[in-house]
Amino acid sequence: DVQLVESGGGSVEAGGSLRLSCSVSRSPGCRYDISWYRRAPGKERTFVSEIDRYGLTKYADSVKGRFTISRDNAQNTAYLQMNRLKPEDTAMYQCKADCRSGTGNIVANGWGQGTQVTVS
């Protein structure tokens, strides 16, 4: 299994910023695609952003222009910089890591425990 630890959640006022971190355990032969998801109260978990093993990024339409995903490969950590936060961004944020082999197949994955973001 891939082990992940998130941090950086908290409570902020609308318009504020937070930066989430997702540290991923190292596994031999793994190159990670790392993504963020969120689950608002009473709603389904939804995709937020992804940075793949090549550094290519994707964003949900609802966060484009406000959130930026990045990674530090030396630290095996991904970050989600969240700016201009809105009350509708309130959710439990979880990161997910897919370990891909040299052929690109997913050989393992894992989820973090989640970190709460509350925007008032």
PDB file of C-alpha atoms in Angstrom:
ATOM      1  CA  ASP A   1       0.000   0.000   0.000  1.00  0.00           C
ATOM      2  CA  VAL A   2       0.942   3.586  -0.545  1.00  0.00           C
ATOM      3  CA  GLN A   3       0.967   5.657   2.636  1.00  0.00           C
ATOM      4  CA  LEU A   4      -0.005   9.309   2.542  1.00  0.00           C
ATOM      5  CA  VAL A   5      -0.133  12.031   5.160  1.00  0.00           C
ATOM      6  CA  GLU A   6      -1.959  15.303   4.568  1.00  0.00           C
ATOM      7  CA  SER A   7      -1.621  18.541   6.471  1.00  0.00           C
ATOM      8  CA  GLY A   8      -2.457  22.209   6.152  1.00  0.00           C
ATOM      9  CA  GLY A   9      -6.215  22.341   6.555  1.00  0.00           C
ATOM     10  CA  GLY A  10      -7.944  24.832   8.782  1.00  0.00           C
ATOM     11  CA  SER A  11     -10.537  27.558   9.007  1.00  0.00           C
ATOM     12  CA  VAL A  12     -10.309  30.772   7.028  1.00  0.00           C
ATOM     13  CA  GLU A  13     -12.550  33.610   5.978  1.00  0.00           C
ATOM     14  CA  ALA A  14     -13.776  33.872   2.429  1.00  0.00           C
ATOM     15  CA  GLY A  15     -11.075  35.302   0.212  1.00  0.00           C
ATOM     16  CA  GLY A  16      -8.320  33.783   2.284  1.00  0.00           C
ATOM     17  CA  SER A  17      -5.712  31.176   1.406  1.00  0.00           C
ATOM     18  CA  LEU A  18      -4.522  27.815   2.616  1.00  0.00           C
ATOM     19  CA  ARG A  19      -1.858  25.409   1.422  1.00  0.00           C
ATOM     20  CA  LEU A  20      -2.379  21.684   1.774  1.00  0.00           C
ATOM     21  CA  SER A  21       0.485  19.193   1.757  1.00  0.00           C
ATOM     22  CA  CYS A  22       0.448  15.523   0.875  1.00  0.00           C
ATOM     23  CA  SER A  23       3.518  13.464   1.727  1.00  0.00           C
ATOM     24  CA  VAL A  24       3.754  10.108   0.001  1.00  0.00           C
ATOM     25  CA  SER A  25       5.768   7.124   1.157  1.00  0.00           C
ATOM     26  CA  ARG A  26       8.476   6.028  -1.210  1.00  0.00           C
ATOM     27  CA  SER A  27       8.266   2.672  -2.918  1.00  0.00           C
ATOM     28  CA  PRO A  28      10.930   1.251  -5.212  1.00  0.00           C
ATOM     29  CA  GLY A  29      10.047   1.595  -8.858  1.00  0.00           C
ATOM     30  CA  CYS A  30       7.092   3.900  -8.237  1.00  0.00           C
ATOM     31  CA  ARG A  31       6.445   7.114 -10.051  1.00  0.00           C
ATOM     32  CA  TYR A  32       3.418   8.792  -8.571  1.00  0.00           C
ATOM     33  CA  ASP A  33       0.425  10.568  -9.966  1.00  0.00           C
ATOM     34  CA  ILE A  34      -0.990  12.591  -7.060  1.00  0.00           C
ATOM     35  CA  SER A  35      -4.470  14.015  -6.946  1.00  0.00           C
ATOM     36  CA  TRP A  36      -6.727  15.885  -4.544  1.00  0.00           C
ATOM     37  CA  TYR A  37     -10.377  15.174  -3.944  1.00  0.00           C
ATOM     38  CA  ARG A  38     -12.883  16.745  -1.615  1.00  0.00           C
ATOM     39  CA  ARG A  39     -16.120  15.768   0.039  1.00  0.00           C
ATOM     40  CA  ALA A  40     -18.482  18.466   1.216  1.00  0.00           C
ATOM     41  CA  PRO A  41     -21.003  17.612   3.939  1.00  0.00           C
ATOM     42  CA  GLY A  42     -23.804  15.500   2.513  1.00  0.00           C
ATOM     43  CA  LYS A  43     -22.238  15.312  -0.938  1.00  0.00           C
ATOM     44  CA  GLU A  44     -20.220  12.889  -3.019  1.00  0.00           C
ATOM     45  CA  ARG A  45     -16.447  13.048  -3.186  1.00  0.00           C
ATOM     46  CA  THR A  46     -15.343  15.075  -6.193  1.00  0.00           C
ATOM     47  CA  PHE A  47     -12.101  15.591  -8.068  1.00  0.00           C
ATOM     48  CA  VAL A  48     -10.210  18.800  -7.382  1.00  0.00           C
ATOM     49  CA  SER A  49      -6.800  18.591  -9.039  1.00  0.00           C
ATOM     50  CA  GLU A  50      -4.070  16.258 -10.213  1.00  0.00           C
ATOM     51  CA  ILE A  51      -0.371  16.438 -10.942  1.00  0.00           C
ATOM     52  CA  ASP A  52       1.002  13.458 -12.756  1.00  0.00           C
ATOM     53  CA  ARG A  53       4.443  11.908 -12.651  1.00  0.00           C
ATOM     54  CA  TYR A  54       5.548  14.192 -15.493  1.00  0.00           C
ATOM     55  CA  GLY A  55       4.313  17.340 -13.777  1.00  0.00           C
ATOM     56  CA  LEU A  56       1.243  17.790 -15.941  1.00  0.00           C
ATOM     57  CA  THR A  57      -1.701  19.273 -14.081  1.00  0.00           C
ATOM     58  CA  LYS A  58      -5.488  19.124 -14.208  1.00  0.00           C
ATOM     59  CA  TYR A  59      -8.121  21.100 -12.330  1.00  0.00           C
ATOM     60  CA  ALA A  60     -11.823  20.948 -11.729  1.00  0.00           C
ATOM     61  CA  ASP A  61     -13.590  23.878 -13.358  1.00  0.00           C
ATOM     62  CA  SER A  62     -14.728  25.118  -9.953  1.00  0.00           C
ATOM     63  CA  VAL A  63     -11.146  25.744  -8.791  1.00  0.00           C
ATOM     64  CA  LYS A  64      -9.375  26.797 -11.982  1.00  0.00           C
ATOM     65  CA  GLY A  65      -7.579  30.087 -11.534  1.00  0.00           C
ATOM     66  CA  ARG A  66      -7.760  29.864  -7.733  1.00  0.00           C
ATOM     67  CA  PHE A  67      -5.981  26.610  -6.839  1.00  0.00           C
ATOM     68  CA  THR A  68      -2.486  25.567  -7.890  1.00  0.00           C
ATOM     69  CA  ILE A  69      -1.088  22.069  -7.525  1.00  0.00           C
ATOM     70  CA  SER A  70       2.644  21.468  -7.412  1.00  0.00           C
ATOM     71  CA  ARG A  71       5.096  18.837  -6.262  1.00  0.00           C
ATOM     72  CA  ASP A  72       8.529  18.459  -4.785  1.00  0.00           C
ATOM     73  CA  ASN A  73       9.887  15.180  -6.060  1.00  0.00           C
ATOM     74  CA  ALA A  74      12.855  15.267  -3.699  1.00  0.00           C
ATOM     75  CA  GLN A  75      10.436  15.334  -0.763  1.00  0.00           C
ATOM     76  CA  ASN A  76       7.856  13.114  -2.482  1.00  0.00           C
ATOM     77  CA  THR A  77       5.288  15.714  -1.517  1.00  0.00           C
ATOM     78  CA  ALA A  78       2.503  17.442  -3.402  1.00  0.00           C
ATOM     79  CA  TYR A  79       0.982  20.765  -2.487  1.00  0.00           C
ATOM     80  CA  LEU A  80      -2.363  22.383  -3.163  1.00  0.00           C
ATOM     81  CA  GLN A  81      -2.243  26.168  -2.880  1.00  0.00           C
ATOM     82  CA  MET A  82      -5.784  27.422  -2.460  1.00  0.00           C
ATOM     83  CA  ASN A  83      -6.411  31.123  -2.960  1.00  0.00           C
ATOM     84  CA  ARG A  84      -9.568  33.234  -3.007  1.00  0.00           C
ATOM     85  CA  LEU A  85     -11.347  30.579  -1.004  1.00  0.00           C
ATOM     86  CA  LYS A  86     -15.125  30.499  -1.029  1.00  0.00           C
ATOM     87  CA  PRO A  87     -17.594  29.007   1.454  1.00  0.00           C
ATOM     88  CA  GLU A  88     -18.422  26.364  -1.148  1.00  0.00           C
ATOM     89  CA  ASP A  89     -14.815  25.143  -0.908  1.00  0.00           C
ATOM     90  CA  THR A  90     -15.600  23.886   2.592  1.00  0.00           C
ATOM     91  CA  ALA A  91     -14.946  20.147   2.575  1.00  0.00           C
ATOM     92  CA  MET A  92     -12.741  17.320   3.737  1.00  0.00           C
ATOM     93  CA  TYR A  93      -9.813  17.250   1.352  1.00  0.00           C
ATOM     94  CA  GLN A  94      -8.054  13.971   0.644  1.00  0.00           C
ATOM     95  CA  CYS A  95      -5.060  13.230  -1.488  1.00  0.00           C
ATOM     96  CA  LYS A  96      -4.617  10.095  -3.535  1.00  0.00           C
ATOM     97  CA  ALA A  97      -1.457   8.655  -4.997  1.00  0.00           C
ATOM     98  CA  ASP A  98      -1.227   6.145  -7.826  1.00  0.00           C
ATOM     99  CA  CYS A  99       2.079   4.328  -8.110  1.00  0.00           C
ATOM    100  CA  ARG A 100       2.904   3.659 -11.723  1.00  0.00           C
ATOM    101  CA  SER A 101       5.510   1.222 -12.933  1.00  0.00           C
ATOM    102  CA  GLY A 102       7.930   1.953 -15.716  1.00  0.00           C
ATOM    103  CA  THR A 103       5.336   0.733 -18.208  1.00  0.00           C
ATOM    104  CA  GLY A 104       2.757   3.171 -16.845  1.00  0.00           C
ATOM    105  CA  ASN A 105       0.520   0.619 -15.147  1.00  0.00           C
ATOM    106  CA  ILE A 106      -0.913   1.427 -11.734  1.00  0.00           C
ATOM    107  CA  VAL A 107       0.611  -1.111  -9.357  1.00  0.00           C
ATOM    108  CA  ALA A 108      -0.512   0.383  -6.057  1.00  0.00           C
ATOM    109  CA  ASN A 109      -2.441   3.319  -4.721  1.00  0.00           C
ATOM    110  CA  GLY A 110      -3.534   4.866  -1.487  1.00  0.00           C
ATOM    111  CA  TRP A 111      -5.539   7.625   0.126  1.00  0.00           C
ATOM    112  CA  GLY A 112      -4.653  10.009   2.884  1.00  0.00           C
ATOM    113  CA  GLN A 113      -6.763  10.403   5.996  1.00  0.00           C
ATOM    114  CA  GLY A 114      -8.081  13.793   4.943  1.00  0.00           C
ATOM    115  CA  THR A 115      -7.737  17.328   6.196  1.00  0.00           C
ATOM    116  CA  GLN A 116     -10.665  19.633   6.878  1.00  0.00           C
ATOM    117  CA  VAL A 117     -10.972  22.987   5.159  1.00  0.00           C
ATOM    118  CA  THR A 118     -13.656  25.360   6.417  1.00  0.00           C
ATOM    119  CA  VAL A 119     -14.344  28.694   4.742  1.00  0.00           C
ATOM    120  CA  SER A 120     -16.743  31.115   6.394  1.00  0.00           C
TER     121      SER A 120
END
